[in-house]
PDB file of C-alpha atoms in Angstrom:
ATOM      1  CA  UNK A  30       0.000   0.000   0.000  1.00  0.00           C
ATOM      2  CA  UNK A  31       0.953   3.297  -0.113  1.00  0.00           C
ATOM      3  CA  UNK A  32       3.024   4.993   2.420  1.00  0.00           C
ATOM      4  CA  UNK A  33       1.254   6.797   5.093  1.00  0.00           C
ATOM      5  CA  UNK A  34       2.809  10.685   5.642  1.00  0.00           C
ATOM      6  CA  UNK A  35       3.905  11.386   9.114  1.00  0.00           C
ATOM      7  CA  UNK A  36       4.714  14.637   9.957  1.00  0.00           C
ATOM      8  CA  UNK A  37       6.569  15.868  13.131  1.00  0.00           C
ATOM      9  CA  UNK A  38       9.078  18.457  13.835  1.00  0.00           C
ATOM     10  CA  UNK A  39      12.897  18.162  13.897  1.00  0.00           C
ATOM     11  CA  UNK A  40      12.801  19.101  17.549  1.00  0.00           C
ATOM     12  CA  UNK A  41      14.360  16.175  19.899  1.00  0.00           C
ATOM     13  CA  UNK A  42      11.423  15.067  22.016  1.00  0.00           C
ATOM     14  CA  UNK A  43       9.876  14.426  18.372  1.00  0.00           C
ATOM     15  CA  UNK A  44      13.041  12.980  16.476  1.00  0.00           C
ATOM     16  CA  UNK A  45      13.094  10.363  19.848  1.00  0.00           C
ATOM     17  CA  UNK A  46       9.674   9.606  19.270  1.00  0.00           C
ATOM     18  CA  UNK A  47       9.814   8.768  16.141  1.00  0.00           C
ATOM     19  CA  UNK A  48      13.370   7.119  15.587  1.00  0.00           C
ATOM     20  CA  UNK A  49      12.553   3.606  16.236  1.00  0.00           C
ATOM     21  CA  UNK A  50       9.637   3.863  13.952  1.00  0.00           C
ATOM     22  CA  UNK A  51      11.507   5.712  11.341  1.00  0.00           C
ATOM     23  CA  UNK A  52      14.216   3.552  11.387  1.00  0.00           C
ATOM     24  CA  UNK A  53      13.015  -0.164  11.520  1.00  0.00           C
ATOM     25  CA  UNK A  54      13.734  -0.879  14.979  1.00  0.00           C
ATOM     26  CA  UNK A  55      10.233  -1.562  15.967  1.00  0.00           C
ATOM     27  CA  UNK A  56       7.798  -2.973  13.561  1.00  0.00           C
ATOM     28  CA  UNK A  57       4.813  -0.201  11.617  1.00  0.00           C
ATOM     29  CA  UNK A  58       1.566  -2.150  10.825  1.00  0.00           C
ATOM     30  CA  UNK A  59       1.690   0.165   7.808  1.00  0.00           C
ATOM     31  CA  UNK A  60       4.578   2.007   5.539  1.00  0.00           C
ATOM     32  CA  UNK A  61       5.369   5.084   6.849  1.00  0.00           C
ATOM     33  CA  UNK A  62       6.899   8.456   5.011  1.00  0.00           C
ATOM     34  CA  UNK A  63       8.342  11.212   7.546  1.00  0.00           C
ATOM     35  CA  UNK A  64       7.246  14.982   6.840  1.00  0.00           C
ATOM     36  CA  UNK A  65       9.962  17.106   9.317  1.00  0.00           C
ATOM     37  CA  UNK A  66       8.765  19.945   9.600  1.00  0.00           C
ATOM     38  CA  UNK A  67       8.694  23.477  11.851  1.00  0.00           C
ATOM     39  CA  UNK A  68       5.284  22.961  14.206  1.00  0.00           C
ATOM     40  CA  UNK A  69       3.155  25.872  13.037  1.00  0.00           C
ATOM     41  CA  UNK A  70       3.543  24.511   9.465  1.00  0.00           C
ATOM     42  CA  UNK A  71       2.463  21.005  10.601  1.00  0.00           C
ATOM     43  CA  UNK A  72      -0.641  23.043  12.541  1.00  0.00           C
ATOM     44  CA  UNK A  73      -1.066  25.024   8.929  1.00  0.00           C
ATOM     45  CA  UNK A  74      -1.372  21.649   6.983  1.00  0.00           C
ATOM     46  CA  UNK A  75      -3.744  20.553   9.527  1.00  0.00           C
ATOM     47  CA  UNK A  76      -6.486  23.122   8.799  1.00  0.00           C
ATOM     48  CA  UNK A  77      -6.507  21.842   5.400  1.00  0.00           C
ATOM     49  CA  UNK A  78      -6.339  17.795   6.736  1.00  0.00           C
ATOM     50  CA  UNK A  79      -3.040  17.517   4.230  1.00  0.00           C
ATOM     51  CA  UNK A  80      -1.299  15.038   6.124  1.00  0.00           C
ATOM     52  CA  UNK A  81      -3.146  11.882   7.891  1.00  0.00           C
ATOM     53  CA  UNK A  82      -0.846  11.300  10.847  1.00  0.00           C
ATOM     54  CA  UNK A  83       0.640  14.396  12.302  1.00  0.00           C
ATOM     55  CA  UNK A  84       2.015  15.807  15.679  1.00  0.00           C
ATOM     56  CA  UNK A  85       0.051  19.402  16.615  1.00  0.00           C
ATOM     57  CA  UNK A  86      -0.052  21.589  18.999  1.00  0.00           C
ATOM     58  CA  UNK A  87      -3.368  21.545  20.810  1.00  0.00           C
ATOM     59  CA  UNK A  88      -4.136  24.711  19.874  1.00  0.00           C
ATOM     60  CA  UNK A  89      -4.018  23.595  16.475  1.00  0.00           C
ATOM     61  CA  UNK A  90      -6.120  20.163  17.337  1.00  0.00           C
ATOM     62  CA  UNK A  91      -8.921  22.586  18.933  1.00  0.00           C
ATOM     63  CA  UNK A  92      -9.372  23.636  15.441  1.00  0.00           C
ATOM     64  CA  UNK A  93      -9.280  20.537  13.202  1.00  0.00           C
ATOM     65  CA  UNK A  94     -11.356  18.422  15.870  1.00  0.00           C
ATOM     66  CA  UNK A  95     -13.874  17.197  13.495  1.00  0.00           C
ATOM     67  CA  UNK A  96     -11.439  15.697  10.975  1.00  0.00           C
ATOM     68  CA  UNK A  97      -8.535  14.457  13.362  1.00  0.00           C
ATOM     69  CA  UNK A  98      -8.388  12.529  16.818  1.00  0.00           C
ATOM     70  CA  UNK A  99      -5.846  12.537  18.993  1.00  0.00           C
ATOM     71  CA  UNK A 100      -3.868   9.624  19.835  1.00  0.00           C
ATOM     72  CA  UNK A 101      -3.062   8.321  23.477  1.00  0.00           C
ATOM     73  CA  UNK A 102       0.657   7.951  22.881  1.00  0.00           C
ATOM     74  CA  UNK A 103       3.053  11.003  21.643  1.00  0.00           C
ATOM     75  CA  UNK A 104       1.868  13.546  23.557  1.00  0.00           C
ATOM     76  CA  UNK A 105       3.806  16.352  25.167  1.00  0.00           C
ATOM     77  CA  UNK A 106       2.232  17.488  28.401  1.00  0.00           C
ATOM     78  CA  UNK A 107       3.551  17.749  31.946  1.00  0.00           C
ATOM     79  CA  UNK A 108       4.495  20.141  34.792  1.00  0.00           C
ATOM     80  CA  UNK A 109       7.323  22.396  34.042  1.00  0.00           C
ATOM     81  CA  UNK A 110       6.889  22.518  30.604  1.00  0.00           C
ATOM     82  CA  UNK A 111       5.492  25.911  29.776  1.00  0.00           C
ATOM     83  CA  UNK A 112       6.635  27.996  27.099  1.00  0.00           C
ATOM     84  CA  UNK A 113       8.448  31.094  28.525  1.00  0.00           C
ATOM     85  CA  UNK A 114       8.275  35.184  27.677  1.00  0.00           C
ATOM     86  CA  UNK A 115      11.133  36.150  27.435  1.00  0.00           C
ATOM     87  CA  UNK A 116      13.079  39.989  27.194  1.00  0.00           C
ATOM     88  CA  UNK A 117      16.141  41.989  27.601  1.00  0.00           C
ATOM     89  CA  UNK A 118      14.488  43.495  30.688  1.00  0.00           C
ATOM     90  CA  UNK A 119      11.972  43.141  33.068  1.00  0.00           C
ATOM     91  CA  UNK A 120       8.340  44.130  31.767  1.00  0.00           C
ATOM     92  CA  UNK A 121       5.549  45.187  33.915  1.00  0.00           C
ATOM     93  CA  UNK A 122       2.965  45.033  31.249  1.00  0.00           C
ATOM     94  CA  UNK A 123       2.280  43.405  27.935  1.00  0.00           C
ATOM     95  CA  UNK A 124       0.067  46.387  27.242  1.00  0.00           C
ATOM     96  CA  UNK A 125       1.518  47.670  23.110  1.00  0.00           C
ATOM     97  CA  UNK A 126       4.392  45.611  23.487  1.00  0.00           C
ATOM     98  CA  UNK A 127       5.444  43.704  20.230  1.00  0.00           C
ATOM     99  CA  UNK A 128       5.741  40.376  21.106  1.00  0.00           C
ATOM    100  CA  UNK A 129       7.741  37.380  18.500  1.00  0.00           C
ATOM    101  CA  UNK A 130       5.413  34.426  18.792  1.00  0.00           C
ATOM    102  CA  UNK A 131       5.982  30.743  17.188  1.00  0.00           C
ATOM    103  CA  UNK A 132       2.998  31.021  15.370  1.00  0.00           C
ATOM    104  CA  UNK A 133      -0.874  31.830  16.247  1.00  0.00           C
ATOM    105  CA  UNK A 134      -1.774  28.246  16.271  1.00  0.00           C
ATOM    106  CA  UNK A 135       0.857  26.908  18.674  1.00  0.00           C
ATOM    107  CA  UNK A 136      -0.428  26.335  22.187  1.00  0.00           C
ATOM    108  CA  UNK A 137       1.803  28.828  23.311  1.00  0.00           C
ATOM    109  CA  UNK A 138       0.163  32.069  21.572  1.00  0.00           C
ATOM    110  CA  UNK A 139      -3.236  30.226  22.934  1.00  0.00           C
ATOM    111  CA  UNK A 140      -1.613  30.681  26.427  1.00  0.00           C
ATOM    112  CA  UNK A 141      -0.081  33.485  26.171  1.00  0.00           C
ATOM    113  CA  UNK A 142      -3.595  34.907  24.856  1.00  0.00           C
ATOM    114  CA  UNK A 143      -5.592  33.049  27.349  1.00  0.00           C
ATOM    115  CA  UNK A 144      -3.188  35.200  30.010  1.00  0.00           C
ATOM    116  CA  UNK A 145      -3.584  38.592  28.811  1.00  0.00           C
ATOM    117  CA  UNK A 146      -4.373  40.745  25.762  1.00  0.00           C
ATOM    118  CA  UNK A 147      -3.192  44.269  24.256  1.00  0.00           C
ATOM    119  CA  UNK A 148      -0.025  42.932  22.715  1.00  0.00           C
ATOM    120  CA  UNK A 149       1.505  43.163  19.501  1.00  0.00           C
ATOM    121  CA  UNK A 150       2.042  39.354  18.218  1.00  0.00           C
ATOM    122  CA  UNK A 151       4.631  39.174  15.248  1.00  0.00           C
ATOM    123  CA  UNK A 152       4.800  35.720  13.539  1.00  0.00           C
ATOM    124  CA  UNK A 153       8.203  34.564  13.419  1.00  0.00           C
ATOM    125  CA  UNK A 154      10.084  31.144  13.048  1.00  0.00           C
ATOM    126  CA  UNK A 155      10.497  30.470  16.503  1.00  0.00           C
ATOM    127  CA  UNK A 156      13.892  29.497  16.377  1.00  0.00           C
ATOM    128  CA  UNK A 157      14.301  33.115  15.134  1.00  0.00           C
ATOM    129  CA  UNK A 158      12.968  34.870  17.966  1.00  0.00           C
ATOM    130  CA  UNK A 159      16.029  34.790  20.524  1.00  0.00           C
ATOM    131  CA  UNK A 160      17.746  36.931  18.211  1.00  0.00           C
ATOM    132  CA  UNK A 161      14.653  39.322  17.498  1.00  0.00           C
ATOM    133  CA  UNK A 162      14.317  40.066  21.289  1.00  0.00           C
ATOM    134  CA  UNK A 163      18.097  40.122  22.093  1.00  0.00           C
ATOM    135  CA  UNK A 164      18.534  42.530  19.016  1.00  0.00           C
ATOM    136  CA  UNK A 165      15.634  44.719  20.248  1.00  0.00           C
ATOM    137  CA  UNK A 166      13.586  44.363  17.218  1.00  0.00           C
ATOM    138  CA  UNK A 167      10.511  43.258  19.726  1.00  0.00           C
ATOM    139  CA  UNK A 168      10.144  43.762  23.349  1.00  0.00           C
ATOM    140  CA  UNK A 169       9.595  40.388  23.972  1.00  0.00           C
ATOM    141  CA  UNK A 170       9.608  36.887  22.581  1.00  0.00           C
ATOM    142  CA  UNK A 171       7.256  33.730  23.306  1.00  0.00           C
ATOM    143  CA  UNK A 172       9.850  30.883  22.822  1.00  0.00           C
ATOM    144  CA  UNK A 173       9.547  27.120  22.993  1.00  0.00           C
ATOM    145  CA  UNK A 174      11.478  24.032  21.938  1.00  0.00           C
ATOM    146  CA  UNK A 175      15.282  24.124  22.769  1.00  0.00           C
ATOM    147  CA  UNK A 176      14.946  28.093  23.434  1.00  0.00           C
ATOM    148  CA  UNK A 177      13.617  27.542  27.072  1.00  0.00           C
ATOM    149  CA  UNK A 178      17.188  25.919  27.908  1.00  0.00           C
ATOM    150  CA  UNK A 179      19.378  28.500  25.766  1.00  0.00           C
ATOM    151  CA  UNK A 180      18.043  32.374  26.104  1.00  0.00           C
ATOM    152  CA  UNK A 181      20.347  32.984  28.557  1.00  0.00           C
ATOM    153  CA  UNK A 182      23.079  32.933  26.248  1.00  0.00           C
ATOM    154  CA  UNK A 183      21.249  35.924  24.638  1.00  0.00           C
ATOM    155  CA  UNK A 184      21.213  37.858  27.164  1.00  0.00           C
ATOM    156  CA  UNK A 185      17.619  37.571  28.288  1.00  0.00           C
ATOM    157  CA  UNK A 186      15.519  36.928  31.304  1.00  0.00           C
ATOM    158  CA  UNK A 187      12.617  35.676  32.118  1.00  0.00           C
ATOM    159  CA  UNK A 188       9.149  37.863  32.704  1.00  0.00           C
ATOM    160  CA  UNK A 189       6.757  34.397  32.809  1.00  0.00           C
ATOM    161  CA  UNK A 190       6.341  31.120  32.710  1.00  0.00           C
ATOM    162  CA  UNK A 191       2.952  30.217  31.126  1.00  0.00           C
ATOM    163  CA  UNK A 192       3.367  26.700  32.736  1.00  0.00           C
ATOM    164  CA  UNK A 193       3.559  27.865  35.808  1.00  0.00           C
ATOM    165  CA  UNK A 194       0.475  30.076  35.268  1.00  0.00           C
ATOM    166  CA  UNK A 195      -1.555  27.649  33.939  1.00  0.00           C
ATOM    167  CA  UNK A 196      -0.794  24.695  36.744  1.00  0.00           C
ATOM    168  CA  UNK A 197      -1.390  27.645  39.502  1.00  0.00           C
ATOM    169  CA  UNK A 198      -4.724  28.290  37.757  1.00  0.00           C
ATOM    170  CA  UNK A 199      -5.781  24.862  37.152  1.00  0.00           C
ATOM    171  CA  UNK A 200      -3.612  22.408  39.223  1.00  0.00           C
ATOM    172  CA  UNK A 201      -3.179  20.759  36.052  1.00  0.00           C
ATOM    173  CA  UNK A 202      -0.513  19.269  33.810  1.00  0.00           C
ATOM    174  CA  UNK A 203      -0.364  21.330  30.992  1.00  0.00           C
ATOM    175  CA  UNK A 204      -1.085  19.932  27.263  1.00  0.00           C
ATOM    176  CA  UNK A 205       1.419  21.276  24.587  1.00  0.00           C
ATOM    177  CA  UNK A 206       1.131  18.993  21.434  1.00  0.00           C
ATOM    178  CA  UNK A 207      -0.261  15.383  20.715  1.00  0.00           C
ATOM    179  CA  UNK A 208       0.014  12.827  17.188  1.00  0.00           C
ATOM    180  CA  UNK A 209      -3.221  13.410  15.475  1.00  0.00           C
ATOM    181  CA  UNK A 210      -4.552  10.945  12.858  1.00  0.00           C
ATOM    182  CA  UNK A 211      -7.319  11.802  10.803  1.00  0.00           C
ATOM    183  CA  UNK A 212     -10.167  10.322  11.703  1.00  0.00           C
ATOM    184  CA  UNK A 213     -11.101   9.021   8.056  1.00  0.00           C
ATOM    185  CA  UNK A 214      -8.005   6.210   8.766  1.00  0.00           C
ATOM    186  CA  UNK A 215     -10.442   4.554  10.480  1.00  0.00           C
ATOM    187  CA  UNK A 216     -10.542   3.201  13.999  1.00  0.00           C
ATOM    188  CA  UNK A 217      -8.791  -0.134  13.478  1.00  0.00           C
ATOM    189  CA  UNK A 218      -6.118   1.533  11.740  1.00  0.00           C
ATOM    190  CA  UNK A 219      -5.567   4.365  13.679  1.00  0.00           C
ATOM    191  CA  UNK A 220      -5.317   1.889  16.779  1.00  0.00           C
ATOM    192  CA  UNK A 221      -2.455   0.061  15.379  1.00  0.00           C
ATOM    193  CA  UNK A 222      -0.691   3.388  15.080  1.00  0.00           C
ATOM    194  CA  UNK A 223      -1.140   4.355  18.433  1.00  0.00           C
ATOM    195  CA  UNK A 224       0.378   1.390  19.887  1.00  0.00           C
ATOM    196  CA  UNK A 225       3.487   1.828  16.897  1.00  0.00           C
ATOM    197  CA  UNK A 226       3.791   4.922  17.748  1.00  0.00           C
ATOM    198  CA  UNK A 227       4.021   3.821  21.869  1.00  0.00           C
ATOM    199  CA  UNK A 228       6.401   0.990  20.612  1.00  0.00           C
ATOM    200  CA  UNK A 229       8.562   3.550  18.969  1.00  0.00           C
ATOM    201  CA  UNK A 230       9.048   5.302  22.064  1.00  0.00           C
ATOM    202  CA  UNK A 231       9.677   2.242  24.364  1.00  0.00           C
ATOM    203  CA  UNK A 232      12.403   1.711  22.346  1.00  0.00           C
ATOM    204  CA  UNK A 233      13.937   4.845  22.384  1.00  0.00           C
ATOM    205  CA  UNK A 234      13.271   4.434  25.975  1.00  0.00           C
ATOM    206  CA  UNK A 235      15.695   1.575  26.459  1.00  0.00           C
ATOM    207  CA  UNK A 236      18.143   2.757  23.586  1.00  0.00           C
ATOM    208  CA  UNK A 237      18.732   6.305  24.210  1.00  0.00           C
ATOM    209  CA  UNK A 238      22.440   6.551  22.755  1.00  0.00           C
ATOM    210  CA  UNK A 239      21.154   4.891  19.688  1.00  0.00           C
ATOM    211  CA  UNK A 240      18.807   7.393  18.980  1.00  0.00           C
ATOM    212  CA  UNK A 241      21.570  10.569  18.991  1.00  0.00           C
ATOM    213  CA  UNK A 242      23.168  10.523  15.464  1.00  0.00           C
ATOM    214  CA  UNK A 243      19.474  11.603  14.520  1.00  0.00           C
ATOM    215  CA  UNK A 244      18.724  13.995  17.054  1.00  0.00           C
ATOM    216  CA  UNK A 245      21.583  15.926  16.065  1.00  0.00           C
ATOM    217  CA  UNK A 246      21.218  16.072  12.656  1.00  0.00           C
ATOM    218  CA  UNK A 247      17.638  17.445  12.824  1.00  0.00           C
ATOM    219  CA  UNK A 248      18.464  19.975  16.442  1.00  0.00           C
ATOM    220  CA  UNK A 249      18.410  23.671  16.069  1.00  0.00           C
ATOM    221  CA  UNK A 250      20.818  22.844  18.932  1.00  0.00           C
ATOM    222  CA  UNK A 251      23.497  20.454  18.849  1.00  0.00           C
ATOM    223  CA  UNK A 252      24.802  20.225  22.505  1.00  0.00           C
ATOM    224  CA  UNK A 253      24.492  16.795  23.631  1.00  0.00           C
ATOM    225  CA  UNK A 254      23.305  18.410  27.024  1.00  0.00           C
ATOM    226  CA  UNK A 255      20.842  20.623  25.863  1.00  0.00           C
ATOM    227  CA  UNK A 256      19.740  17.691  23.560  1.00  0.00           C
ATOM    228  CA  UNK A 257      19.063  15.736  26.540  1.00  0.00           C
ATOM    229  CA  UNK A 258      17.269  18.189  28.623  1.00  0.00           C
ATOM    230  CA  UNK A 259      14.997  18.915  25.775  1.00  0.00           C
ATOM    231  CA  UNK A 260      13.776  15.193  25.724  1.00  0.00           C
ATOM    232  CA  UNK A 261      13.796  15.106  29.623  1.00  0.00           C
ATOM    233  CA  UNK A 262      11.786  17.822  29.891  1.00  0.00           C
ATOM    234  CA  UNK A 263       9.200  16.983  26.796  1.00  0.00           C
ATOM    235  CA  UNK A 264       9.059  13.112  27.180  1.00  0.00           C
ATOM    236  CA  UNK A 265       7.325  11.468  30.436  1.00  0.00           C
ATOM    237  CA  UNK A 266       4.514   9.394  31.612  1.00  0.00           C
ATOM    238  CA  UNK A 267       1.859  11.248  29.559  1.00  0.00           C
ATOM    239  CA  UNK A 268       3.963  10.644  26.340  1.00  0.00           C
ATOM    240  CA  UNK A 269       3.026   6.927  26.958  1.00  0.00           C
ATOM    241  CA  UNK A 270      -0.385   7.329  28.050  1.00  0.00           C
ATOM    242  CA  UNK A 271      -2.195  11.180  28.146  1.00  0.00           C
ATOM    243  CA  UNK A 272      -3.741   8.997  30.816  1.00  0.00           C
ATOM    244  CA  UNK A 273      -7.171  10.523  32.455  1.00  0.00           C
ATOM    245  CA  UNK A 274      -5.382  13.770  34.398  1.00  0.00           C
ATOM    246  CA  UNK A 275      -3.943  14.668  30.467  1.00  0.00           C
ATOM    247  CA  UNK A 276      -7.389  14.353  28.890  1.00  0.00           C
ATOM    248  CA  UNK A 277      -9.172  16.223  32.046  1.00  0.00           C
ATOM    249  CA  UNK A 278      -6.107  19.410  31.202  1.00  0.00           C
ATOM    250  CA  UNK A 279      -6.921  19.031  27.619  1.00  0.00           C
ATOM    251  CA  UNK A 280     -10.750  19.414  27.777  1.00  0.00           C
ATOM    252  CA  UNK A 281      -9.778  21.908  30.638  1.00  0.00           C
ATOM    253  CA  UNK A 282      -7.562  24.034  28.046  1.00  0.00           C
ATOM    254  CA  UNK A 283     -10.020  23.598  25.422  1.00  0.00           C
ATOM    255  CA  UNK A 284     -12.764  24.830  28.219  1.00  0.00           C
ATOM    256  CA  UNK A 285     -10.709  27.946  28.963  1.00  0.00           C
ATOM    257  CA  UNK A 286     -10.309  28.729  25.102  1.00  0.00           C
ATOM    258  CA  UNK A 287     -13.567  27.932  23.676  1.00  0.00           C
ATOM    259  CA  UNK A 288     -14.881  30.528  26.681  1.00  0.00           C
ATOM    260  CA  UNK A 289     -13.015  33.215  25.909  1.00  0.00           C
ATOM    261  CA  UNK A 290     -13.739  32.560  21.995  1.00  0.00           C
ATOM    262  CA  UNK A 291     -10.415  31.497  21.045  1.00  0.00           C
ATOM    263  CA  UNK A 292     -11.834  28.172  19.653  1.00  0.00           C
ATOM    264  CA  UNK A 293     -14.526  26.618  18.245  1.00  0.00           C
ATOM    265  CA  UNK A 294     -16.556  24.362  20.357  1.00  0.00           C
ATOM    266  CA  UNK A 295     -16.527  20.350  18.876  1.00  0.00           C
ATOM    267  CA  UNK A 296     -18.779  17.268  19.938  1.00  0.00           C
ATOM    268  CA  UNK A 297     -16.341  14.945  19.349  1.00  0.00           C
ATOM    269  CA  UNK A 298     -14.412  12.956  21.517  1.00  0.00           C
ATOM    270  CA  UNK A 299     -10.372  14.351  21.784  1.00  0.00           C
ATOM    271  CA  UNK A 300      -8.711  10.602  22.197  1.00  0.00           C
ATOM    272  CA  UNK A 301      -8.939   7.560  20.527  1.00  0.00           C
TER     273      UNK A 301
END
């Protein structure tokens, strides 16, 4: 048959993911092709249901409900996760201040938004916006990915950290991304991927060192430590299961947004 597309980003949580998978080392129950690509143009594609298994930011899912489900495995949530604002100085207010965001469908320019309004959001790249905010062409930048362990080296500090925001609001984990399929694969299909897609990980699990050659040819990044505290940080329990706390933050998050008008409300159900 032909080869399903799978898109993901080159970022390490996702290149670990996906490696075994990728790479033979644990078995597909159908041929896979990998899309790498930057987040908010996997979230872009989504909107128009280009690709049938994809990683997404929730943000992005909360739009594209009715054509994709989420799967359990894959999924970046967790405590101490948030994206951060960063700036060359302190900022009391976000009030007119231009502000370099990843992208308007990540979920951190839903978080950011569901914090406060009156900024200034300029689209960027987001492994582009360090050197925006350092060079003072913005006052402040929204960065995820590897930038939450490297802005220092810029020169910046931090004014907020969503994550904490959002589990001192909620008490809740917080959801960044998850591997959508579209929901036309079918059910029996789409099940088989979920537990590939949890095999994949085991494996990088248990290999770690094996999976290194091809996190650092994809990372924006390539210290070995900053590597490793990127998949520390994005790969846990809920990347295994979302597990019932995940889906409670997710229909939480969605809650919060579709509330304030941010997203459209959807009937269907989030997980497989």
């Amino acid at each position: 048959m032909e080869a399903l597309k799978l898109g993901y980003s080159p970022c390490p949580n996702d290149t670990f993911l996906f490696y075994a998978l990728t790479h033979g080392r644990v078995e597909s129950p159908y041929p896979l092709e990998a899309v790498l690509e930057d987040v908010e143009t996997l979230n872009l594609w989504a909107l128009e249901g280009r690709l049938p298994l994809t990683k997404l930011s929730y943000a992005a899912y909360g739009r594209v409900r009715d054509r994709y489900v989420a799967l359990r495995s894959g999924g970046a949530l967790g405590r101490g996760v948030g994206p951060l604002l960063v700036a060359r100085r302190p900022l009391k207010d976000l009030r007119g201040a231009r502000v370099a965001i990843p992208g308007r469908h990540t979920t951190a320019f839903l978080l950011l938004s569901l914090f406060g309004e009156g900024f200034e959001p300029l689209e960027v790249r987001y492994d582009r916006i360090l050197p925006l905010v350092a060079q003072g062409e913005v006052e402040a930048g929204l960065i995820i990915h590897e930038s939450r362990f490297t802005y220092p080296a810029y020169g910046l500090v931090k004014v907020l950290d969503l994550g904490e925001w959002w589990e001192g609001e909620t008490g809740l984990p917080l959801p960044l991304g998850a591997i959508l399929a579209r929901r036309d694969l079918g059910e029996d299909r789409i099940r088989a991927l979920d537990q590939a897609v949890r095999r994949s990980l085991e494996y990088a699990l248990a290999h770690p060192e094996e999976t290194l050659p091809y996190l650092k040819a994809h990372a924006q990044e390539l210290s070995e430590e900053v590597i490793w505290a990127h998949v520390r940080t994005y790969v846990n329990a809920f990347s295994l299961d979302v597990g019932a706390e995940g889906e409670k933050a997710v229909e939480r998050l969605f809650a919060e947004a579709e509330r304030r008008g941010l997203l459209p409300p959807s009937s269907q159900p989030l997980f497989l």
